[in-house]
């Protein structure tokens, strides 16, 4: 079906800028600056939840599934396959996690979720790599299939169990949670509400205490992904398949096989993200539990410019807004407006200093508008906050799409010897 | 790999088995036989040229030798041992390396990553590999930096990276597929020096080309391929270019010469101060001005990538530009591509798959393409499918497009027949000016002669032509006026009656 | 064999084969749960062909069909409008609110229906237009942007459909909806099915009209040619004089406008208000466009099949067969169909190449390099 299946729509590509990555000192500087700004906003607005340990913990909780989906997207797209079926693979993960977790304990659940997601990935690989189906189409079809299959499976497996039904599973046992010993002393500092010190304490406490083991696994997967993809021969081959499969083939790399690796691992990671949803974030499987997180993961990956560190920051950012909202903190979310104004102003000034007046002026103008918004209102509608990750993604894509660099052969169909 | 260990070849006795020997290789594809009964014997330590016309089957043969596909019959012997390749990997481990015509490089990878890919086991992918690359680079005087990003490299450097890739794997036999197609003459000389250096070290080079002068200049032995089979093995010392050409073509070479001038003094296309820039502000075409008269062919010579493609696209209105384009007295600078086409611009694109055809659509829809607003394809804003179909049948007959019918998709046709369809389509609307980019690239000799004839006829009837070609003979033969483009500017003008390809080649490098 | 036959045969076999595969997989799923597939299928067919069911199937397929066409318009140009969901939810909300708004009450009913439909199309087109603009001006892939716009649109609807804004609370219910449309802008049913007690939604006329218009515009107009050409080969289309950016904009706007019609049969012919239950057809519409291979008739068959499965599932529960088996059928059908079409395409192309190759008297060895080996 050629009309539909020709290569993915090509976006106008501008020549990439020379300096593609921030150097480490600059990165640290930006992080530190952000922290100070956040602390200042907290001090000014009195929205103490902005940097409370609870908010940070909730942010991590929200960020992990997004990040895992994003990592999944990264593995597939680095191998040149767009995996829009992440959502479907995540759905498989939520279901299989809860199912195996209920029967054989939490770790069996994790394994089953990974396997279920990998199965979804395998299906996607089969369709896109072996049969040459367009990546987007296959992904959509898998997501449709996942929704249907899990509902049928629930009917079979959960109906009649205590608390179970067509749309949800019985309660699933929890995974262990860990704390760094002694981290609770941070409590006193946090509660003192000192500028910066209390903020740091809150953040550290949130990140170091009562952390699910799966969160730790997810956090470790980020550097692990980087190491495998950029520091091993396996990763080099996998990436080569996404950059120039014909070159890879000419050097004896089995392109199909590496695409399969990438997509199956992608599905497995999405499945793990699903397990997190049904076993850590809540303790049952519910239909539509993924709520589009597969897509937000994809968005986080794009936000992160197809790199693990970038996508992790994207996931954290989205998780953070999500968490503030979930904690019912209309005040803290409102305070974020002020933070946004600060950031926009800083970006604007930076651009002006670099001689890019128009961009700078636009950013500063936006900063003023956001500041006015903050000043004239008391709360942001909940719906708006829930849409924040999606709006952010659109804005980032609109403003930075010229600077983003996706794998050169991403989304293209590849035929051996073609 | 140790180059020292390789035997110093040419001196080795006559009883030594050939480095590469092919016996009776036949390769079929659905509907066509690409190679049949190929016999070839390559001595170690020599540069062995394989010559043949475009489409004679050279590349198919080399893909067979490199394990990219398997022959249907026949055998391959390396150093006297019979070997069956199932994949390039096996060819590589048998010491065969391929430098592809189109570079097989990932732009977003470093030189190092490109080279070690697939050969990670040799020296890892880190510092040891980088050391080895520097070492090889020094040994053969290639001057390649392993840390550089490939997208920052020029054409010559990229080719050296390709050669390094092959050497890094310890290749003893290098296949170079049309390696000079993208090089300027000076770079060609450098390449030849590199190749001689390689054979001095005991390596064997198989050099595929259709450029006779180059072949005669560099090869130690020559095998000629015609229509998919080997027709002769000759010694470069005992053959003239004329004889070699006759072997290649199987008959007299067709001549593109335009003969008597039909140039009038009525300007039909005037381009004034045309410039094209990238989004980033880099200049691609800089202040180009020229005029084409009725009945005149203006040829543009230049090494690919010097702005020819951009110039044509700007004249077609496909690319934003500044300057003025006047077509038959009407300023079309502000018009889009469609209006320009309707005003009488015809277009034969350099890459017909990218810009000339809808491969999956039937021929009659391809006949509409580019003229979907004009009769017989449309009536007002409605399509006239029947009219287009009928006219396609006329084009098929008049332009000798070999096809079972107007309903087959364009993809089913051979390159030459696709091109004839495009030429027929454009000519059917009697353009005032035809922009022809590489009109005979990748077509067989019969189609080439026919296309030349169509262009000459239209020129006699008063059409103006802007011709771009990498084939200098074609350019000199067809053009009434020649301009040389270099880095987006016209740097020289030549009289096609007096200029030689060599002089033109020199001017194309900016030295003229 | 004549050329069209070689070309068409594999393509006709593809959907049939895919349906068989989907039925086989569903049968296996049924067997696993100790059910007899034959009973299940026969009871589905029996129930699904009752007059009452036929009405319900036709009614449901209206939205599915219009949604499928909306997606197909994009597909024909290689644009992925995954945002049908957001587009029609916003459109339905806007159309319902304005249609019931007091300042439009002076309009005669028929005219008001036209205005309502027009508003829906404009709003749908507007929401799709955001994605189009992002693509044309900033190079943002419409796949991502339409997905994001779905969520944003969903939240926007949720925000607006509260009693503070456009919603009213029905008496004795927790549901918030827009006010009811005036009675004179309700569309009456058509007694299409002889023995049925209920009538087919009158909006089916519009659905048929959409299909005819889709067929005509794509196959018979210059605009349609430009659109198809852009989908098949964007660079060739540009060289042929198509303004690529404008074409993206038009196609997306058109797709969004048609998407805006998706909720109209419910609004005008059934509920007469926008309720919280509107939404969720976006992905199904994509599946239906795929199933129908973007052809006006194919999409219609796909929509009917989908609606049939939805409807006939109801009987399964009575027979103690899990009705969720239908969702598996729908999912596997879509997946099997896309794979089957791909294979069919490959086979027919190879066949054609062989035939064209045979007519070329001499072998042209260049060709093979373009043939997937």
JSON list of N, CA and C in Angstrom, two decimals, chain B residues 29 33 55 337-338 341 353-358 360-361 365 368-370 372-373 380-383 385 402 407 409 411-414 442, chain C residues 7 216 219-222 225-226 228-229 232-233 235-236 238-242 349 352-353 356-357 361 363-368 370:
[
{"chain": "B", "resi": 29, "resn": "UNK", "atom": "N", "xyz": [17.67, -11.70, -12.41]},
{"chain": "B", "resi": 29, "resn": "UNK", "atom": "CA", "xyz": [16.69, -11.04, -11.54]},
{"chain": "B", "resi": 29, "resn": "UNK", "atom": "C", "xyz": [15.33, -11.26, -12.17]},
{"chain": "B", "resi": 33, "resn": "UNK", "atom": "N", "xyz": [18.15, -11.02, -17.14]},
{"chain": "B", "resi": 33, "resn": "UNK", "atom": "CA", "xyz": [19.42, -11.68, -16.83]},
{"chain": "B", "resi": 33, "resn": "UNK", "atom": "C", "xyz": [20.45, -10.57, -16.76]},
{"chain": "B", "resi": 55, "resn": "UNK", "atom": "N", "xyz": [25.08, 0.18, -17.29]},
{"chain": "B", "resi": 55, "resn": "UNK", "atom": "CA", "xyz": [24.05, -0.84, -17.47]},
{"chain": "B", "resi": 55, "resn": "UNK", "atom": "C", "xyz": [24.56, -2.11, -18.12]},
{"chain": "B", "resi": 337, "resn": "UNK", "atom": "N", "xyz": [6.34, 27.08, -9.33]},
{"chain": "B", "resi": 337, "resn": "UNK", "atom": "CA", "xyz": [6.75, 26.10, -10.32]},
{"chain": "B", "resi": 337, "resn": "UNK", "atom": "C", "xyz": [5.65, 25.85, -11.36]},
{"chain": "B", "resi": 338, "resn": "UNK", "atom": "N", "xyz": [4.41, 25.71, -10.88]},
{"chain": "B", "resi": 338, "resn": "UNK", "atom": "CA", "xyz": [3.34, 25.38, -11.80]},
{"chain": "B", "resi": 338, "resn": "UNK", "atom": "C", "xyz": [3.16, 26.45, -12.87]},
{"chain": "B", "resi": 341, "resn": "UNK", "atom": "N", "xyz": [5.91, 26.30, -15.34]},
{"chain": "B", "resi": 341, "resn": "UNK", "atom": "CA", "xyz": [5.74, 25.20, -16.29]},
{"chain": "B", "resi": 341, "resn": "UNK", "atom": "C", "xyz": [4.69, 25.57, -17.32]},
{"chain": "B", "resi": 353, "resn": "UNK", "atom": "N", "xyz": [13.76, 9.28, -10.31]},
{"chain": "B", "resi": 353, "resn": "UNK", "atom": "CA", "xyz": [12.97, 8.66, -9.25]},
{"chain": "B", "resi": 353, "resn": "UNK", "atom": "C", "xyz": [12.57, 9.68, -8.19]},
{"chain": "B", "resi": 354, "resn": "UNK", "atom": "N", "xyz": [13.42, 10.66, -8.01]},
{"chain": "B", "resi": 354, "resn": "UNK", "atom": "CA", "xyz": [13.15, 11.64, -6.97]},
{"chain": "B", "resi": 354, "resn": "UNK", "atom": "C", "xyz": [12.27, 12.77, -7.48]},
{"chain": "B", "resi": 355, "resn": "UNK", "atom": "N", "xyz": [12.47, 13.16, -8.73]},
{"chain": "B", "resi": 355, "resn": "UNK", "atom": "CA", "xyz": [11.76, 14.35, -9.18]},
{"chain": "B", "resi": 355, "resn": "UNK", "atom": "C", "xyz": [10.94, 14.16, -10.45]},
{"chain": "B", "resi": 356, "resn": "UNK", "atom": "N", "xyz": [11.00, 13.00, -11.04]},
{"chain": "B", "resi": 356, "resn": "UNK", "atom": "CA", "xyz": [10.33, 12.90, -12.33]},
{"chain": "B", "resi": 356, "resn": "UNK", "atom": "C", "xyz": [9.17, 11.94, -12.41]},
{"chain": "B", "resi": 357, "resn": "UNK", "atom": "N", "xyz": [9.04, 11.05, -11.43]},
{"chain": "B", "resi": 357, "resn": "UNK", "atom": "CA", "xyz": [8.07, 9.98, -11.58]},
{"chain": "B", "resi": 357, "resn": "UNK", "atom": "C", "xyz": [7.31, 9.71, -10.30]},
{"chain": "B", "resi": 358, "resn": "UNK", "atom": "N", "xyz": [6.14, 9.10, -10.47]},
{"chain": "B", "resi": 358, "resn": "UNK", "atom": "CA", "xyz": [5.45, 8.46, -9.35]},
{"chain": "B", "resi": 358, "resn": "UNK", "atom": "C", "xyz": [5.59, 6.96, -9.62]},
{"chain": "B", "resi": 360, "resn": "UNK", "atom": "N", "xyz": [4.89, 4.19, -8.28]},
{"chain": "B", "resi": 360, "resn": "UNK", "atom": "CA", "xyz": [3.82, 3.21, -8.10]},
{"chain": "B", "resi": 360, "resn": "UNK", "atom": "C", "xyz": [2.57, 3.54, -8.90]},
{"chain": "B", "resi": 361, "resn": "UNK", "atom": "N", "xyz": [2.58, 4.68, -9.57]},
{"chain": "B", "resi": 361, "resn": "UNK", "atom": "CA", "xyz": [1.41, 5.07, -10.34]},
{"chain": "B", "resi": 361, "resn": "UNK", "atom": "C", "xyz": [1.56, 4.58, -11.77]},
{"chain": "B", "resi": 365, "resn": "UNK", "atom": "N", "xyz": [-0.74, 8.17, -15.43]},
{"chain": "B", "resi": 365, "resn": "UNK", "atom": "CA", "xyz": [-0.70, 9.21, -14.39]},
{"chain": "B", "resi": 365, "resn": "UNK", "atom": "C", "xyz": [0.66, 9.90, -14.38]},
{"chain": "B", "resi": 368, "resn": "UNK", "atom": "N", "xyz": [0.69, 12.61, -16.78]},
{"chain": "B", "resi": 368, "resn": "UNK", "atom": "CA", "xyz": [0.06, 13.85, -16.31]},
{"chain": "B", "resi": 368, "resn": "UNK", "atom": "C", "xyz": [1.03, 14.69, -15.48]},
{"chain": "B", "resi": 369, "resn": "UNK", "atom": "N", "xyz": [1.90, 14.00, -14.78]},
{"chain": "B", "resi": 369, "resn": "UNK", "atom": "CA", "xyz": [2.72, 14.68, -13.77]},
{"chain": "B", "resi": 369, "resn": "UNK", "atom": "C", "xyz": [3.50, 15.84, -14.37]},
{"chain": "B", "resi": 370, "resn": "UNK", "atom": "N", "xyz": [3.36, 16.98, -13.75]},
{"chain": "B", "resi": 370, "resn": "UNK", "atom": "CA", "xyz": [4.05, 18.16, -14.23]},
{"chain": "B", "resi": 370, "resn": "UNK", "atom": "C", "xyz": [3.21, 18.95, -15.21]},
{"chain": "B", "resi": 372, "resn": "UNK", "atom": "N", "xyz": [-0.39, 18.54, -15.08]},
{"chain": "B", "resi": 372, "resn": "UNK", "atom": "CA", "xyz": [-1.74, 18.14, -14.68]},
{"chain": "B", "resi": 372, "resn": "UNK", "atom": "C", "xyz": [-2.76, 19.24, -14.86]},
{"chain": "B", "resi": 373, "resn": "UNK", "atom": "N", "xyz": [-2.29, 20.42, -15.24]},
{"chain": "B", "resi": 373, "resn": "UNK", "atom": "CA", "xyz": [-3.27, 21.50, -15.46]},
{"chain": "B", "resi": 373, "resn": "UNK", "atom": "C", "xyz": [-3.51, 21.73, -16.94]},
{"chain": "B", "resi": 380, "resn": "UNK", "atom": "N", "xyz": [-10.28, 22.33, -17.35]},
{"chain": "B", "resi": 380, "resn": "UNK", "atom": "CA", "xyz": [-10.59, 23.15, -16.19]},
{"chain": "B", "resi": 380, "resn": "UNK", "atom": "C", "xyz": [-9.95, 22.54, -14.95]},
{"chain": "B", "resi": 381, "resn": "UNK", "atom": "N", "xyz": [-10.71, 22.46, -13.88]},
{"chain": "B", "resi": 381, "resn": "UNK", "atom": "CA", "xyz": [-10.13, 21.89, -12.66]},
{"chain": "B", "resi": 381, "resn": "UNK", "atom": "C", "xyz": [-10.40, 20.40, -12.54]},
{"chain": "B", "resi": 382, "resn": "UNK", "atom": "N", "xyz": [-10.97, 19.82, -13.59]},
{"chain": "B", "resi": 382, "resn": "UNK", "atom": "CA", "xyz": [-11.20, 18.37, -13.60]},
{"chain": "B", "resi": 382, "resn": "UNK", "atom": "C", "xyz": [-10.10, 17.68, -14.39]},
{"chain": "B", "resi": 383, "resn": "UNK", "atom": "N", "xyz": [-9.82, 16.44, -14.01]},
{"chain": "B", "resi": 383, "resn": "UNK", "atom": "CA", "xyz": [-8.86, 15.65, -14.76]},
{"chain": "B", "resi": 383, "resn": "UNK", "atom": "C", "xyz": [-9.53, 15.06, -15.99]},
{"chain": "B", "resi": 385, "resn": "UNK", "atom": "N", "xyz": [-8.87, 11.85, -17.46]},
{"chain": "B", "resi": 385, "resn": "UNK", "atom": "CA", "xyz": [-8.12, 10.61, -17.39]},
{"chain": "B", "resi": 385, "resn": "UNK", "atom": "C", "xyz": [-8.04, 9.91, -18.75]},
{"chain": "B", "resi": 402, "resn": "UNK", "atom": "N", "xyz": [9.37, 0.96, -24.10]},
{"chain": "B", "resi": 402, "resn": "UNK", "atom": "CA", "xyz": [9.04, -0.47, -24.12]},
{"chain": "B", "resi": 402, "resn": "UNK", "atom": "C", "xyz": [8.25, -0.83, -22.86]},
{"chain": "B", "resi": 407, "resn": "UNK", "atom": "N", "xyz": [-0.99, 1.08, -18.43]},
{"chain": "B", "resi": 407, "resn": "UNK", "atom": "CA", "xyz": [-1.51, 0.87, -17.08]},
{"chain": "B", "resi": 407, "resn": "UNK", "atom": "C", "xyz": [-0.49, 0.30, -16.10]},
{"chain": "B", "resi": 409, "resn": "UNK", "atom": "N", "xyz": [2.67, 0.25, -13.66]},
{"chain": "B", "resi": 409, "resn": "UNK", "atom": "CA", "xyz": [3.32, 1.30, -12.89]},
{"chain": "B", "resi": 409, "resn": "UNK", "atom": "C", "xyz": [4.71, 1.61, -13.44]},
{"chain": "B", "resi": 411, "resn": "UNK", "atom": "N", "xyz": [7.40, 1.93, -12.04]},
{"chain": "B", "resi": 411, "resn": "UNK", "atom": "CA", "xyz": [8.48, 1.17, -11.43]},
{"chain": "B", "resi": 411, "resn": "UNK", "atom": "C", "xyz": [8.83, -0.07, -12.23]},
{"chain": "B", "resi": 412, "resn": "UNK", "atom": "N", "xyz": [7.88, -0.55, -13.04]},
{"chain": "B", "resi": 412, "resn": "UNK", "atom": "CA", "xyz": [8.12, -1.79, -13.77]},
{"chain": "B", "resi": 412, "resn": "UNK", "atom": "C", "xyz": [9.00, -1.55, -14.99]},
{"chain": "B", "resi": 413, "resn": "UNK", "atom": "N", "xyz": [9.23, -0.30, -15.35]},
{"chain": "B", "resi": 413, "resn": "UNK", "atom": "CA", "xyz": [10.03, -0.02, -16.54]},
{"chain": "B", "resi": 413, "resn": "UNK", "atom": "C", "xyz": [11.52, 0.08, -16.21]},
{"chain": "B", "resi": 414, "resn": "UNK", "atom": "N", "xyz": [12.35, -0.18, -17.21]},
{"chain": "B", "resi": 414, "resn": "UNK", "atom": "CA", "xyz": [13.78, 0.00, -17.02]},
{"chain": "B", "resi": 414, "resn": "UNK", "atom": "C", "xyz": [14.08, 1.49, -17.01]},
{"chain": "B", "resi": 442, "resn": "UNK", "atom": "N", "xyz": [22.40, 6.95, -16.80]},
{"chain": "B", "resi": 442, "resn": "UNK", "atom": "CA", "xyz": [21.87, 5.64, -16.44]},
{"chain": "B", "resi": 442, "resn": "UNK", "atom": "C", "xyz": [20.92, 5.05, -17.45]},
{"chain": "C", "resi": 7, "resn": "UNK", "atom": "N", "xyz": [-2.59, -6.86, -11.42]},
{"chain": "C", "resi": 7, "resn": "UNK", "atom": "CA", "xyz": [-2.40, -5.86, -10.40]},
{"chain": "C", "resi": 7, "resn": "UNK", "atom": "C", "xyz": [-3.42, -6.02, -9.28]},
{"chain": "C", "resi": 216, "resn": "UNK", "atom": "N", "xyz": [-14.76, 11.57, -5.74]},
{"chain": "C", "resi": 216, "resn": "UNK", "atom": "CA", "xyz": [-14.70, 12.48, -6.88]},
{"chain": "C", "resi": 216, "resn": "UNK", "atom": "C", "xyz": [-13.49, 13.41, -6.78]},
{"chain": "C", "resi": 219, "resn": "UNK", "atom": "N", "xyz": [-10.12, 11.36, -7.21]},
{"chain": "C", "resi": 219, "resn": "UNK", "atom": "CA", "xyz": [-9.87, 10.66, -8.46]},
{"chain": "C", "resi": 219, "resn": "UNK", "atom": "C", "xyz": [-10.11, 11.49, -9.71]},
{"chain": "C", "resi": 220, "resn": "UNK", "atom": "N", "xyz": [-10.87, 12.56, -9.59]},
{"chain": "C", "resi": 220, "resn": "UNK", "atom": "CA", "xyz": [-11.31, 13.24, -10.80]},
{"chain": "C", "resi": 220, "resn": "UNK", "atom": "C", "xyz": [-10.91, 14.70, -10.89]},
{"chain": "C", "resi": 221, "resn": "UNK", "atom": "N", "xyz": [-10.28, 15.23, -9.85]},
{"chain": "C", "resi": 221, "resn": "UNK", "atom": "CA", "xyz": [-9.92, 16.64, -9.93]},
{"chain": "C", "resi": 221, "resn": "UNK", "atom": "C", "xyz": [-8.41, 16.83, -9.88]},
{"chain": "C", "resi": 222, "resn": "UNK", "atom": "N", "xyz": [-8.01, 17.96, -10.38]},
{"chain": "C", "resi": 222, "resn": "UNK", "atom": "CA", "xyz": [-6.58, 18.31, -10.36]},
{"chain": "C", "resi": 222, "resn": "UNK", "atom": "C", "xyz": [-6.07, 18.36, -8.93]},
{"chain": "C", "resi": 225, "resn": "UNK", "atom": "N", "xyz": [-5.37, 14.96, -7.80]},
{"chain": "C", "resi": 225, "resn": "UNK", "atom": "CA", "xyz": [-4.13, 14.44, -8.39]},
{"chain": "C", "resi": 225, "resn": "UNK", "atom": "C", "xyz": [-2.92, 14.99, -7.64]},
{"chain": "C", "resi": 226, "resn": "UNK", "atom": "N", "xyz": [-2.95, 16.29, -7.39]},
{"chain": "C", "resi": 226, "resn": "UNK", "atom": "CA", "xyz": [-1.84, 16.90, -6.66]},
{"chain": "C", "resi": 226, "resn": "UNK", "atom": "C", "xyz": [-1.67, 16.25, -5.30]},
{"chain": "C", "resi": 228, "resn": "UNK", "atom": "N", "xyz": [-2.65, 13.21, -4.32]},
{"chain": "C", "resi": 228, "resn": "UNK", "atom": "CA", "xyz": [-2.13, 11.84, -4.42]},
{"chain": "C", "resi": 228, "resn": "UNK", "atom": "C", "xyz": [-0.66, 11.84, -4.81]},
{"chain": "C", "resi": 229, "resn": "UNK", "atom": "N", "xyz": [-0.31, 12.71, -5.74]},
{"chain": "C", "resi": 229, "resn": "UNK", "atom": "CA", "xyz": [1.08, 12.78, -6.17]},
{"chain": "C", "resi": 229, "resn": "UNK", "atom": "C", "xyz": [1.98, 13.13, -4.99]},
{"chain": "C", "resi": 232, "resn": "UNK", "atom": "N", "xyz": [2.53, 10.09, -2.94]},
{"chain": "C", "resi": 232, "resn": "UNK", "atom": "CA", "xyz": [3.35, 9.02, -3.50]},
{"chain": "C", "resi": 232, "resn": "UNK", "atom": "C", "xyz": [4.81, 9.41, -3.59]},
{"chain": "C", "resi": 233, "resn": "UNK", "atom": "N", "xyz": [5.06, 10.64, -3.94]},
{"chain": "C", "resi": 233, "resn": "UNK", "atom": "CA", "xyz": [6.45, 11.07, -4.09]},
{"chain": "C", "resi": 233, "resn": "UNK", "atom": "C", "xyz": [6.50, 12.58, -3.95]},
{"chain": "C", "resi": 235, "resn": "UNK", "atom": "N", "xyz": [8.82, 14.77, -3.60]},
{"chain": "C", "resi": 235, "resn": "UNK", "atom": "CA", "xyz": [9.76, 15.57, -4.38]},
{"chain": "C", "resi": 235, "resn": "UNK", "atom": "C", "xyz": [9.33, 15.66, -5.84]},
{"chain": "C", "resi": 236, "resn": "UNK", "atom": "N", "xyz": [8.80, 14.55, -6.37]},
{"chain": "C", "resi": 236, "resn": "UNK", "atom": "CA", "xyz": [8.29, 14.60, -7.74]},
{"chain": "C", "resi": 236, "resn": "UNK", "atom": "C", "xyz": [7.11, 15.54, -7.84]},
{"chain": "C", "resi": 238, "resn": "UNK", "atom": "N", "xyz": [6.54, 18.18, -6.07]},
{"chain": "C", "resi": 238, "resn": "UNK", "atom": "CA", "xyz": [7.03, 19.56, -6.05]},
{"chain": "C", "resi": 238, "resn": "UNK", "atom": "C", "xyz": [7.57, 19.93, -7.43]},
{"chain": "C", "resi": 239, "resn": "UNK", "atom": "N", "xyz": [8.33, 19.01, -8.03]},
{"chain": "C", "resi": 239, "resn": "UNK", "atom": "CA", "xyz": [8.88, 19.29, -9.35]},
{"chain": "C", "resi": 239, "resn": "UNK", "atom": "C", "xyz": [7.77, 19.44, -10.39]},
{"chain": "C", "resi": 240, "resn": "UNK", "atom": "N", "xyz": [6.62, 18.82, -10.12]},
{"chain": "C", "resi": 240, "resn": "UNK", "atom": "CA", "xyz": [5.52, 18.92, -11.07]},
{"chain": "C", "resi": 240, "resn": "UNK", "atom": "C", "xyz": [4.73, 20.20, -10.87]},
{"chain": "C", "resi": 241, "resn": "UNK", "atom": "N", "xyz": [5.10, 20.98, -9.88]},
{"chain": "C", "resi": 241, "resn": "UNK", "atom": "CA", "xyz": [4.43, 22.25, -9.69]},
{"chain": "C", "resi": 241, "resn": "UNK", "atom": "C", "xyz": [3.50, 22.31, -8.50]},
{"chain": "C", "resi": 242, "resn": "UNK", "atom": "N", "xyz": [3.48, 21.26, -7.70]},
{"chain": "C", "resi": 242, "resn": "UNK", "atom": "CA", "xyz": [2.64, 21.29, -6.50]},
{"chain": "C", "resi": 242, "resn": "UNK", "atom": "C", "xyz": [3.33, 22.13, -5.44]},
{"chain": "C", "resi": 349, "resn": "UNK", "atom": "N", "xyz": [3.85, -6.22, -7.53]},
{"chain": "C", "resi": 349, "resn": "UNK", "atom": "CA", "xyz": [4.90, -5.42, -8.15]},
{"chain": "C", "resi": 349, "resn": "UNK", "atom": "C", "xyz": [5.92, -6.33, -8.84]},
{"chain": "C", "resi": 352, "resn": "UNK", "atom": "N", "xyz": [4.50, -7.61, -12.05]},
{"chain": "C", "resi": 352, "resn": "UNK", "atom": "CA", "xyz": [4.51, -6.60, -13.09]},
{"chain": "C", "resi": 352, "resn": "UNK", "atom": "C", "xyz": [5.89, -6.41, -13.66]},
{"chain": "C", "resi": 353, "resn": "UNK", "atom": "N", "xyz": [6.87, -6.43, -12.76]},
{"chain": "C", "resi": 353, "resn": "UNK", "atom": "CA", "xyz": [8.22, -6.20, -13.21]},
{"chain": "C", "resi": 353, "resn": "UNK", "atom": "C", "xyz": [8.63, -7.31, -14.17]},
{"chain": "C", "resi": 356, "resn": "UNK", "atom": "N", "xyz": [6.88, -6.67, -17.47]},
{"chain": "C", "resi": 356, "resn": "UNK", "atom": "CA", "xyz": [7.47, -5.56, -18.21]},
{"chain": "C", "resi": 356, "resn": "UNK", "atom": "C", "xyz": [8.85, -5.94, -18.69]},
{"chain": "C", "resi": 357, "resn": "UNK", "atom": "N", "xyz": [9.58, -6.67, -17.84]},
{"chain": "C", "resi": 357, "resn": "UNK", "atom": "CA", "xyz": [10.92, -7.11, -18.21]},
{"chain": "C", "resi": 357, "resn": "UNK", "atom": "C", "xyz": [10.87, -7.99, -19.43]},
{"chain": "C", "resi": 361, "resn": "UNK", "atom": "N", "xyz": [13.18, -6.23, -25.03]},
{"chain": "C", "resi": 361, "resn": "UNK", "atom": "CA", "xyz": [13.83, -7.30, -25.80]},
{"chain": "C", "resi": 361, "resn": "UNK", "atom": "C", "xyz": [15.18, -7.67, -25.23]},
{"chain": "C", "resi": 363, "resn": "UNK", "atom": "N", "xyz": [18.09, -7.61, -22.11]},
{"chain": "C", "resi": 363, "resn": "UNK", "atom": "CA", "xyz": [18.13, -7.44, -20.66]},
{"chain": "C", "resi": 363, "resn": "UNK", "atom": "C", "xyz": [18.68, -6.06, -20.33]},
{"chain": "C", "resi": 364, "resn": "UNK", "atom": "N", "xyz": [18.05, -5.43, -19.40]},
{"chain": "C", "resi": 364, "resn": "UNK", "atom": "CA", "xyz": [18.59, -4.15, -18.95]},
{"chain": "C", "resi": 364, "resn": "UNK", "atom": "C", "xyz": [19.08, -4.34, -17.53]},
{"chain": "C", "resi": 365, "resn": "UNK", "atom": "N", "xyz": [20.35, -4.58, -17.40]},
{"chain": "C", "resi": 365, "resn": "UNK", "atom": "CA", "xyz": [20.87, -4.97, -16.09]},
{"chain": "C", "resi": 365, "resn": "UNK", "atom": "C", "xyz": [20.84, -3.85, -15.07]},
{"chain": "C", "resi": 366, "resn": "UNK", "atom": "N", "xyz": [20.50, -2.66, -15.47]},
{"chain": "C", "resi": 366, "resn": "UNK", "atom": "CA", "xyz": [20.43, -1.61, -14.44]},
{"chain": "C", "resi": 366, "resn": "UNK", "atom": "C", "xyz": [19.25, -1.85, -13.51]},
{"chain": "C", "resi": 367, "resn": "UNK", "atom": "N", "xyz": [18.21, -2.37, -14.10]},
{"chain": "C", "resi": 367, "resn": "UNK", "atom": "CA", "xyz": [16.98, -2.51, -13.34]},
{"chain": "C", "resi": 367, "resn": "UNK", "atom": "C", "xyz": [17.16, -3.26, -12.02]},
{"chain": "C", "resi": 368, "resn": "UNK", "atom": "N", "xyz": [17.87, -4.38, -12.04]},
{"chain": "C", "resi": 368, "resn": "UNK", "atom": "CA", "xyz": [17.92, -5.18, -10.82]},
{"chain": "C", "resi": 368, "resn": "UNK", "atom": "C", "xyz": [18.40, -4.41, -9.60]},
{"chain": "C", "resi": 370, "resn": "UNK", "atom": "N", "xyz": [17.48, -1.78, -8.70]},
{"chain": "C", "resi": 370, "resn": "UNK", "atom": "CA", "xyz": [16.36, -1.09, -8.09]},
{"chain": "C", "resi": 370, "resn": "UNK", "atom": "C", "xyz": [15.31, -2.07, -7.57]}
]
